[in-house]
Every structure is written in C-alpha cells, then in structure tokens.
C-alpha cells in the first residue's frame, strides 16, 4: 500500500474517533460542546486547559467523561487552602524496614489530572504544578521524574469574584494553552439534566450511563502527527502576529499577549483546522480559537474593568479591526 494513502487513512480514522468523543461525552454532560472541543484541541496540542464557571455546571463531570471516553488514567485533586505542594507532586517517605527513603508518587503521575478549584489554594501550591505542566516531569530531592504520556492538566476554577479564591499568578496562567468558560445551561438543556437525574442518572457511575472508550493514546498520536502536517501560509502567520501585537497596544490592557501566546493561537488553529477536515489553516480557524487561547493572557486596566470592559470584548474588538488576509 502507498504510505501516503496509509497515512491519510490513519489520519481519517483518528479524526473519526476523536469526533465521536462528543457523542460519548454527551451521554454524561448535556450541552457544553465548545468546552468538549477545546479539551480535544488541547490534547492534540499537548497543552493544558483552565475551565472557569460557577459551581455546579459539570466542569468536573466533563473532565471525568473525557478520560473515560479516551481510556486514559485520571486522578483528581481537590485544591484547598491547606493543600501542600507535596500533596500534588509526591514526596520521599522513610521506610523503617529498609531504613531508606523511597519516593511516593503524588496524583500528578497520571494522564489526565483534574485540578479541582485550583484557585482555592494559595499561590505556593498552585505553582507546584508549573514544572509538571511545562517540563512534563517532577523534581523531588533533586531527582527529575518523568510523567506518563500523554499528560494534561485540566484545572477548574470559580470566577475570581467568589469568596475564598486566589487569582492564579500570570506565569502559571500563561502555561495554560486554553481558558474555556463553562456557562450555565440553557433552559432546554437544564430540563434535560433534570430529566436524566429523574430517570436514575448517577454522575459518579459513568459506566452505568453508557460512557465507553471510543479513542485511545494511539488515536491521539496519529492525530498529532496529522496536525503537525497542517499547512500554515505566511499570511496566516502574519495575521496571528498582528492580532497579538494589537493586544500590546490596546489602551484597555496593561498586559498584552506574549510570543508564547501567539504560538498557542497558531498551534490551536492548526488543530481546529484538522478537526474540521482541512490540511491548511484559514483566518476563520484563528478567529475561532482567539478567545480561548488569548483571554487569560491579557490583563485589563482597572479603569477599563470598572467601565465593564472584559478581556473577551477587547479581543473581539481587535479581531474586528485587524485586516484579514485574503
């Protein structure tokens, strides 16, 4: 068989498997398609995701359903004010029988780490994830220990206005590939949620809800290889740069998007283009990912915030004014 044809078939099969994730997750989570798509894009780009929404909108259930649909190992950490960094990364434990210290891995040693309510713990513990997110390893007592592959942190947070929350440091926010907002459901979706619960749906038992693995690590690897071959024209690259540079010149912002943010926008646009069935990126792909890729990388001026300006409104205004390549 022609290797080119074989690769195309592998790519199409991986795309089909990942597209079926949405159907599988919908068995447990009603609505929230944009969040599901964002999580898949992050997996394709080897990035991490910050999910923001008020309590009770199924952020945790969404991540658990994704792990079950992908046949990935997952662990959950409930971030609290008294959580220590070693509770996340692991620590050396003294064994009295062998009179030696042995490493006890923390919950970060998994494929999909659910960091629940990450902004309820102080910055010191929040930052314990930085090395894991950036280097895919944890260093304890001077020894680096690699994390499993694939590895993704899906952190949930309540809006920062809520009592008892600590804003994430800018350095850590920048390590998240995407920030996805999980809104309250529509009236119709909320009726469906209540109907499911009345019929016996148990969010703690996804297998009973019919959630089954429909893709796996091999599909992810095939998909990532296909995304890496997605063509990006010089005009699209310049378009991404112009958008990011415009954030640095916005009078409403004290902090614009860094070059890392520009790289994130380009890589997620490539993944989105591949998911939609194309092997090249168009301006609409960049626009589709601009908000989730950039909203957490900018900082509003206090006076702009008081006037009701949001990061999303600033980015939307920039998208409306930056010339689109033809």
mmCIF file of C-alpha atoms in Angstrom:
data_model
loop_
_atom_site.group_PDB
_atom_site.id
_atom_site.type_symbol
_atom_site.label_atom_id
_atom_site.label_comp_id
_atom_site.label_asym_id
_atom_site.label_seq_id
_atom_site.Cartn_x
_atom_site.Cartn_y
_atom_site.Cartn_z
ATOM 1 C CA UNK A 1 0.000 0.000 0.000
ATOM 2 C CA UNK A 2 1.149 3.525 -0.757
ATOM 3 C CA UNK A 3 2.452 5.071 2.525
ATOM 4 C CA UNK A 4 0.718 8.347 1.652
ATOM 5 C CA UNK A 5 -2.632 6.572 1.342
ATOM 6 C CA UNK A 6 -1.946 4.637 4.552
ATOM 7 C CA UNK A 7 -1.186 7.856 6.453
ATOM 8 C CA UNK A 8 -4.334 9.515 5.115
ATOM 9 C CA UNK A 9 -6.433 6.538 6.242
ATOM 10 C CA UNK A 10 -4.804 6.653 9.686
ATOM 11 C CA UNK A 11 -5.468 10.387 9.912
ATOM 12 C CA UNK A 12 -9.119 9.991 8.883
ATOM 13 C CA UNK A 13 -9.601 7.157 11.377
ATOM 14 C CA UNK A 14 -8.121 9.226 14.194
ATOM 15 C CA UNK A 15 -10.329 12.201 13.258
ATOM 16 C CA UNK A 16 -13.416 9.983 13.229
ATOM 17 C CA UNK A 17 -12.546 8.556 16.660
ATOM 18 C CA UNK A 18 -11.991 11.990 18.178
ATOM 19 C CA UNK A 19 -15.197 13.343 16.643
ATOM 20 C CA UNK A 20 -17.116 10.522 18.317
ATOM 21 C CA UNK A 21 -15.885 11.780 21.695
ATOM 22 C CA UNK A 22 -18.551 14.486 21.596
ATOM 23 C CA UNK A 23 -21.331 11.907 21.254
ATOM 24 C CA UNK A 24 -19.877 9.760 24.027
ATOM 25 C CA UNK A 25 -19.405 12.658 26.474
ATOM 26 C CA UNK A 26 -22.949 13.863 25.771
ATOM 27 C CA UNK A 27 -24.185 10.692 27.496
ATOM 28 C CA UNK A 28 -22.996 12.264 30.757
ATOM 29 C CA UNK A 29 -22.846 16.013 30.045
ATOM 30 C CA UNK A 30 -25.680 17.959 28.437
ATOM 31 C CA UNK A 31 -24.542 20.760 26.117
ATOM 32 C CA UNK A 32 -21.058 22.287 26.628
ATOM 33 C CA UNK A 33 -19.904 21.312 23.100
ATOM 34 C CA UNK A 34 -17.406 24.226 22.917
ATOM 35 C CA UNK A 35 -15.707 23.018 26.115
ATOM 36 C CA UNK A 36 -15.506 19.442 24.780
ATOM 37 C CA UNK A 37 -13.954 20.680 21.535
ATOM 38 C CA UNK A 38 -11.486 22.848 23.472
ATOM 39 C CA UNK A 39 -10.341 19.879 25.543
ATOM 40 C CA UNK A 40 -9.767 17.803 22.391
ATOM 41 C CA UNK A 41 -7.800 20.657 20.797
ATOM 42 C CA UNK A 42 -5.632 20.877 23.928
ATOM 43 C CA UNK A 43 -4.917 17.141 23.800
ATOM 44 C CA UNK A 44 -3.867 17.450 20.148
ATOM 45 C CA UNK A 45 -1.533 20.348 21.015
ATOM 46 C CA UNK A 46 -0.135 18.738 24.200
ATOM 47 C CA UNK A 47 -1.481 21.693 26.162
ATOM 48 C CA UNK A 48 -3.364 22.272 29.401
ATOM 49 C CA UNK A 49 -6.826 23.700 29.976
ATOM 50 C CA UNK A 50 -8.350 26.052 32.521
ATOM 51 C CA UNK A 51 -12.119 25.618 32.897
ATOM 52 C CA UNK A 52 -13.929 28.539 34.509
ATOM 53 C CA UNK A 53 -17.530 28.560 35.656
ATOM 54 C CA UNK A 54 -19.713 28.832 38.713
ATOM 55 C CA UNK A 55 -20.067 25.704 40.896
ATOM 56 C CA UNK A 56 -22.462 23.079 39.593
ATOM 57 C CA UNK A 57 -22.129 23.420 35.817
ATOM 58 C CA UNK A 58 -20.494 19.958 35.346
ATOM 59 C CA UNK A 59 -16.851 21.058 34.962
ATOM 60 C CA UNK A 60 -15.594 18.043 36.935
ATOM 61 C CA UNK A 61 -18.010 15.643 35.233
ATOM 62 C CA UNK A 62 -16.865 16.900 31.826
ATOM 63 C CA UNK A 63 -13.219 16.019 32.528
ATOM 64 C CA UNK A 64 -14.102 12.620 34.005
ATOM 65 C CA UNK A 65 -16.259 11.798 30.976
ATOM 66 C CA UNK A 66 -13.416 12.791 28.642
ATOM 67 C CA UNK A 67 -10.983 10.479 30.440
ATOM 68 C CA UNK A 68 -13.483 7.606 30.327
ATOM 69 C CA UNK A 69 -14.097 8.149 26.601
ATOM 70 C CA UNK A 70 -10.358 8.186 25.846
ATOM 71 C CA UNK A 71 -9.376 5.242 28.058
ATOM 72 C CA UNK A 72 -6.910 7.443 29.926
ATOM 73 C CA UNK A 73 -5.848 7.184 33.553
ATOM 74 C CA UNK A 74 -7.173 10.122 35.550
ATOM 75 C CA UNK A 75 -6.743 11.417 39.078
ATOM 76 C CA UNK A 76 -8.450 14.258 40.897
ATOM 77 C CA UNK A 77 -7.004 16.734 43.395
ATOM 78 C CA UNK A 78 -9.360 18.952 45.372
ATOM 79 C CA UNK A 79 -7.400 22.146 45.917
ATOM 80 C CA UNK A 80 -7.986 23.587 49.397
ATOM 81 C CA UNK A 81 -6.282 26.376 51.391
ATOM 82 C CA UNK A 82 -4.255 23.839 53.431
ATOM 83 C CA UNK A 83 -3.047 21.720 50.472
ATOM 84 C CA UNK A 84 0.754 21.385 50.344
ATOM 85 C CA UNK A 85 2.872 21.144 47.135
ATOM 86 C CA UNK A 86 3.989 17.608 48.101
ATOM 87 C CA UNK A 87 0.322 16.565 48.206
ATOM 88 C CA UNK A 88 0.313 17.129 44.443
ATOM 89 C CA UNK A 89 3.793 16.067 43.313
ATOM 90 C CA UNK A 90 4.592 13.321 45.810
ATOM 91 C CA UNK A 91 7.353 13.091 48.413
ATOM 92 C CA UNK A 92 10.085 10.915 49.894
ATOM 93 C CA UNK A 93 8.796 8.551 52.578
ATOM 94 C CA UNK A 94 11.017 6.831 55.143
ATOM 95 C CA UNK A 95 10.731 3.049 55.190
ATOM 96 C CA UNK A 96 11.659 1.774 58.669
ATOM 97 C CA UNK A 97 12.194 -1.789 57.418
ATOM 98 C CA UNK A 98 14.730 -0.902 54.751
ATOM 99 C CA UNK A 99 15.966 2.211 56.643
ATOM 100 C CA UNK A 100 15.831 4.087 53.324
ATOM 101 C CA UNK A 101 13.727 6.831 51.783
ATOM 102 C CA UNK A 102 11.536 5.850 48.851
ATOM 103 C CA UNK A 103 9.560 8.097 46.519
ATOM 104 C CA UNK A 104 5.790 8.006 46.887
ATOM 105 C CA UNK A 105 4.266 9.410 43.661
ATOM 106 C CA UNK A 106 1.572 12.050 44.011
ATOM 107 C CA UNK A 107 -1.627 12.293 41.974
ATOM 108 C CA UNK A 108 0.194 14.286 39.282
ATOM 109 C CA UNK A 109 1.518 10.962 37.964
ATOM 110 C CA UNK A 110 -1.414 10.275 35.649
ATOM 111 C CA UNK A 111 -2.573 11.016 32.090
ATOM 112 C CA UNK A 112 -5.304 13.494 32.897
ATOM 113 C CA UNK A 113 -5.003 15.422 36.155
ATOM 114 C CA UNK A 114 -8.174 17.126 37.308
ATOM 115 C CA UNK A 115 -7.097 20.056 39.480
ATOM 116 C CA UNK A 116 -10.440 20.942 41.029
ATOM 117 C CA UNK A 117 -10.981 24.550 42.182
ATOM 118 C CA UNK A 118 -7.320 25.352 41.693
ATOM 119 C CA UNK A 119 -7.821 28.964 42.748
ATOM 120 C CA UNK A 120 -8.913 27.973 46.259
ATOM 121 C CA UNK A 121 -5.322 27.172 47.223
ATOM 122 C CA UNK A 122 -2.507 29.713 47.823
ATOM 123 C CA UNK A 123 -0.014 30.549 45.038
ATOM 124 C CA UNK A 124 2.759 28.366 46.546
ATOM 125 C CA UNK A 125 0.725 25.205 45.983
ATOM 126 C CA UNK A 126 -0.638 26.447 42.650
ATOM 127 C CA UNK A 127 2.938 26.857 41.430
ATOM 128 C CA UNK A 128 3.778 23.241 42.343
ATOM 129 C CA UNK A 129 2.188 22.337 39.010
ATOM 130 C CA UNK A 130 4.417 24.666 36.963
ATOM 131 C CA UNK A 131 7.265 22.201 36.345
ATOM 132 C CA UNK A 132 4.828 19.359 35.655
ATOM 133 C CA UNK A 133 2.912 21.451 33.119
ATOM 134 C CA UNK A 134 5.940 22.850 31.314
ATOM 135 C CA UNK A 135 8.543 20.078 31.545
ATOM 136 C CA UNK A 136 6.287 17.014 31.904
ATOM 137 C CA UNK A 137 8.344 15.991 34.925
ATOM 138 C CA UNK A 138 8.528 16.477 38.694
ATOM 139 C CA UNK A 139 11.773 17.077 40.592
ATOM 140 C CA UNK A 140 11.814 15.777 44.170
ATOM 141 C CA UNK A 141 15.010 15.873 46.235
ATOM 142 C CA UNK A 142 16.982 16.852 43.127
ATOM 143 C CA UNK A 143 15.828 13.855 41.075
ATOM 144 C CA UNK A 144 13.684 14.544 37.968
ATOM 145 C CA UNK A 145 10.891 12.020 37.495
ATOM 146 C CA UNK A 146 9.108 11.938 34.107
ATOM 147 C CA UNK A 147 5.315 11.959 33.979
ATOM 148 C CA UNK A 148 3.235 9.482 31.936
ATOM 149 C CA UNK A 149 2.364 10.224 28.305
ATOM 150 C CA UNK A 150 0.037 11.762 27.347
ATOM 151 C CA UNK A 151 -0.231 14.243 30.220
ATOM 152 C CA UNK A 152 -2.787 17.018 30.530
ATOM 153 C CA UNK A 153 -3.823 19.242 33.417
ATOM 154 C CA UNK A 154 -7.485 20.231 33.354
ATOM 155 C CA UNK A 155 -7.903 22.788 36.112
ATOM 156 C CA UNK A 156 -11.277 24.108 37.165
ATOM 157 C CA UNK A 157 -11.720 27.461 38.849
ATOM 158 C CA UNK A 158 -14.569 29.534 40.160
ATOM 159 C CA UNK A 159 -14.820 33.145 38.944
ATOM 160 C CA UNK A 160 -12.304 35.245 40.899
ATOM 161 C CA UNK A 161 -15.068 37.359 42.421
ATOM 162 C CA UNK A 162 -16.078 34.381 44.571
ATOM 163 C CA UNK A 163 -15.120 34.418 48.257
ATOM 164 C CA UNK A 164 -12.038 32.446 49.247
ATOM 165 C CA UNK A 165 -10.318 32.426 45.853
ATOM 166 C CA UNK A 166 -6.717 33.330 44.979
ATOM 167 C CA UNK A 167 -6.074 34.702 41.467
ATOM 168 C CA UNK A 168 -3.638 32.489 39.555
ATOM 169 C CA UNK A 169 -0.184 34.063 39.011
ATOM 170 C CA UNK A 170 0.409 35.365 35.459
ATOM 171 C CA UNK A 171 3.311 32.921 34.994
ATOM 172 C CA UNK A 172 1.010 29.973 35.630
ATOM 173 C CA UNK A 173 -1.898 31.352 33.616
ATOM 174 C CA UNK A 174 0.450 31.578 30.642
ATOM 175 C CA UNK A 175 1.167 27.826 30.937
ATOM 176 C CA UNK A 176 -2.461 27.011 30.157
ATOM 177 C CA UNK A 177 -2.987 26.594 26.447
ATOM 178 C CA UNK A 178 -6.695 27.466 26.633
ATOM 179 C CA UNK A 179 -9.092 29.053 29.073
ATOM 180 C CA UNK A 180 -12.597 27.730 28.462
ATOM 181 C CA UNK A 181 -15.684 29.245 30.040
ATOM 182 C CA UNK A 182 -18.372 26.793 31.109
ATOM 183 C CA UNK A 183 -21.642 28.759 31.173
ATOM 184 C CA UNK A 184 -24.913 27.970 32.869
ATOM 185 C CA UNK A 185 -27.041 25.694 30.656
ATOM 186 C CA UNK A 186 -29.919 26.951 28.563
ATOM 187 C CA UNK A 187 -33.455 26.315 29.809
ATOM 188 C CA UNK A 188 -33.861 23.343 27.452
ATOM 189 C CA UNK A 189 -30.530 21.814 28.498
ATOM 190 C CA UNK A 190 -31.352 22.268 32.178
ATOM 191 C CA UNK A 191 -34.676 20.473 31.675
ATOM 192 C CA UNK A 192 -32.762 17.593 30.042
ATOM 193 C CA UNK A 193 -30.350 17.465 33.002
ATOM 194 C CA UNK A 194 -33.215 17.165 35.492
ATOM 195 C CA UNK A 195 -34.946 14.579 33.296
ATOM 196 C CA UNK A 196 -31.814 12.408 33.259
ATOM 197 C CA UNK A 197 -31.459 12.585 37.034
ATOM 198 C CA UNK A 198 -35.146 11.715 37.462
ATOM 199 C CA UNK A 199 -34.525 8.642 35.288
ATOM 200 C CA UNK A 200 -31.717 7.473 37.578
ATOM 201 C CA UNK A 201 -28.561 9.017 36.069
ATOM 202 C CA UNK A 202 -25.674 8.826 38.567
ATOM 203 C CA UNK A 203 -22.783 11.209 37.717
ATOM 204 C CA UNK A 204 -20.449 9.066 39.849
ATOM 205 C CA UNK A 205 -21.044 5.974 37.707
ATOM 206 C CA UNK A 206 -20.191 6.858 34.105
ATOM 207 C CA UNK A 207 -20.139 3.222 33.013
ATOM 208 C CA UNK A 208 -23.756 2.814 34.034
ATOM 209 C CA UNK A 209 -24.522 5.934 31.980
ATOM 210 C CA UNK A 210 -23.136 4.136 28.927
ATOM 211 C CA UNK A 211 -19.868 6.065 28.555
ATOM 212 C CA UNK A 212 -17.342 3.804 26.793
ATOM 213 C CA UNK A 213 -13.821 4.315 25.413
ATOM 214 C CA UNK A 214 -14.092 5.361 21.752
ATOM 215 C CA UNK A 215 -10.485 6.500 21.241
ATOM 216 C CA UNK A 216 -7.116 5.986 22.861
ATOM 217 C CA UNK A 217 -3.469 7.083 23.004
ATOM 218 C CA UNK A 218 -2.774 5.590 19.539
ATOM 219 C CA UNK A 219 -5.504 7.768 18.019
ATOM 220 C CA UNK A 220 -4.035 10.812 19.747
ATOM 221 C CA UNK A 221 -0.566 10.101 18.351
ATOM 222 C CA UNK A 222 -1.907 9.626 14.809
ATOM 223 C CA UNK A 223 -3.931 12.837 15.140
ATOM 224 C CA UNK A 224 -0.976 14.819 16.467
ATOM 225 C CA UNK A 225 1.163 13.652 13.537
ATOM 226 C CA UNK A 226 -1.550 14.789 11.107
ATOM 227 C CA UNK A 227 -1.925 18.169 12.830
ATOM 228 C CA UNK A 228 1.841 18.706 12.543
ATOM 229 C CA UNK A 229 1.486 18.430 8.745
ATOM 230 C CA UNK A 230 -1.301 21.011 8.541
ATOM 231 C CA UNK A 231 -0.117 23.849 6.290
ATOM 232 C CA UNK A 232 0.174 27.400 7.606
ATOM 233 C CA UNK A 233 0.725 30.121 4.981
ATOM 234 C CA UNK A 234 2.954 33.162 5.679
ATOM 235 C CA UNK A 235 -0.193 35.330 5.525
ATOM 236 C CA UNK A 236 -1.829 33.365 8.334
ATOM 237 C CA UNK A 237 1.331 33.556 10.445
ATOM 238 C CA UNK A 238 1.422 37.324 9.952
ATOM 239 C CA UNK A 239 -2.287 37.535 10.841
ATOM 240 C CA UNK A 240 -1.665 35.767 14.177
ATOM 241 C CA UNK A 241 1.259 38.080 14.938
ATOM 242 C CA UNK A 242 -0.801 41.194 14.081
ATOM 243 C CA UNK A 243 -3.593 40.116 16.431
ATOM 244 C CA UNK A 244 -1.187 39.507 19.304
ATOM 245 C CA UNK A 245 0.721 42.740 18.719
ATOM 246 C CA UNK A 246 -2.565 44.665 18.722
ATOM 247 C CA UNK A 247 -3.237 43.446 22.280
ATOM 248 C CA UNK A 248 0.043 45.015 23.413
ATOM 249 C CA UNK A 249 -1.055 48.373 22.015
ATOM 250 C CA UNK A 250 -4.630 48.298 23.351
ATOM 251 C CA UNK A 251 -5.414 51.227 25.691
ATOM 252 C CA UNK A 252 -7.661 48.922 27.736
ATOM 253 C CA UNK A 253 -4.863 46.492 28.645
ATOM 254 C CA UNK A 254 -1.826 46.709 30.925
ATOM 255 C CA UNK A 255 -0.532 43.353 29.665
ATOM 256 C CA UNK A 256 -0.779 42.063 26.114
ATOM 257 C CA UNK A 257 -0.198 38.627 24.617
ATOM 258 C CA UNK A 258 3.370 37.302 24.706
ATOM 259 C CA UNK A 259 5.072 35.381 21.862
ATOM 260 C CA UNK A 260 4.136 32.189 23.753
ATOM 261 C CA UNK A 261 0.511 33.251 23.375
ATOM 262 C CA UNK A 262 0.982 33.777 19.642
ATOM 263 C CA UNK A 263 2.436 30.270 19.373
ATOM 264 C CA UNK A 264 -0.551 28.889 21.297
ATOM 265 C CA UNK A 265 -3.018 30.609 18.975
ATOM 266 C CA UNK A 266 -1.281 29.266 15.879
ATOM 267 C CA UNK A 267 -0.993 25.682 17.159
ATOM 268 C CA UNK A 268 -4.623 25.524 18.290
ATOM 269 C CA UNK A 269 -5.797 26.981 14.956
ATOM 270 C CA UNK A 270 -3.916 24.165 13.180
ATOM 271 C CA UNK A 271 -5.586 21.554 15.386
ATOM 272 C CA UNK A 272 -9.019 23.096 14.768
ATOM 273 C CA UNK A 273 -8.393 23.164 11.001
ATOM 274 C CA UNK A 274 -7.511 19.445 11.041
ATOM 275 C CA UNK A 275 -10.540 18.570 13.180
ATOM 276 C CA UNK A 276 -12.807 20.311 10.664
ATOM 277 C CA UNK A 277 -11.337 18.235 7.837
ATOM 278 C CA UNK A 278 -8.769 20.556 6.252
ATOM 279 C CA UNK A 279 -4.996 20.237 5.912
ATOM 280 C CA UNK A 280 -4.455 24.012 5.825
ATOM 281 C CA UNK A 281 -5.356 26.911 8.137
ATOM 282 C CA UNK A 282 -7.734 29.711 7.175
ATOM 283 C CA UNK A 283 -8.429 33.006 9.033
ATOM 284 C CA UNK A 284 -11.678 31.614 10.473
ATOM 285 C CA UNK A 285 -9.661 28.959 12.338
ATOM 286 C CA UNK A 286 -7.618 31.692 14.004
ATOM 287 C CA UNK A 287 -10.778 33.635 14.911
ATOM 288 C CA UNK A 288 -12.425 30.502 16.333
ATOM 289 C CA UNK A 289 -9.586 29.942 18.813
ATOM 290 C CA UNK A 290 -8.648 33.569 19.573
ATOM 291 C CA UNK A 291 -10.808 33.939 22.690
ATOM 292 C CA UNK A 292 -9.919 30.661 24.475
ATOM 293 C CA UNK A 293 -6.225 30.949 23.519
ATOM 294 C CA UNK A 294 -5.772 34.608 24.488
ATOM 295 C CA UNK A 295 -8.348 35.700 27.112
ATOM 296 C CA UNK A 296 -6.220 34.571 30.084
ATOM 297 C CA UNK A 297 -3.003 36.080 28.703
ATOM 298 C CA UNK A 298 -4.140 39.709 28.824
ATOM 299 C CA UNK A 299 -4.648 41.980 31.815
ATOM 300 C CA UNK A 300 -7.247 44.740 31.932
ATOM 301 C CA UNK A 301 -6.556 48.239 33.220
ATOM 302 C CA UNK A 302 -8.512 48.851 36.463
ATOM 303 C CA UNK A 303 -10.357 51.816 34.930
ATOM 304 C CA UNK A 304 -11.393 49.700 31.916
ATOM 305 C CA UNK A 305 -12.615 46.933 34.238
ATOM 306 C CA UNK A 306 -14.705 49.458 36.191
ATOM 307 C CA UNK A 307 -16.338 50.514 32.941
ATOM 308 C CA UNK A 308 -17.451 46.942 32.280
ATOM 309 C CA UNK A 309 -14.802 46.098 29.671
ATOM 310 C CA UNK A 310 -13.847 42.406 29.560
ATOM 311 C CA UNK A 311 -10.909 40.546 28.060
ATOM 312 C CA UNK A 312 -13.277 38.924 25.567
ATOM 313 C CA UNK A 313 -14.684 42.275 24.415
ATOM 314 C CA UNK A 314 -11.170 43.677 23.872
ATOM 315 C CA UNK A 315 -10.103 40.636 21.825
ATOM 316 C CA UNK A 316 -13.316 40.733 19.786
ATOM 317 C CA UNK A 317 -12.713 44.423 19.013
ATOM 318 C CA UNK A 318 -9.163 43.605 17.887
ATOM 319 C CA UNK A 319 -10.426 40.794 15.634
ATOM 320 C CA UNK A 320 -12.857 43.249 14.076
ATOM 321 C CA UNK A 321 -10.105 45.770 13.261
ATOM 322 C CA UNK A 322 -7.048 43.668 12.293
ATOM 323 C CA UNK A 323 -7.053 43.200 8.480
ATOM 324 C CA UNK A 324 -7.945 39.642 7.477
ATOM 325 C CA UNK A 325 -5.702 38.044 4.829
ATOM 326 C CA UNK A 326 -7.428 37.055 1.606
#
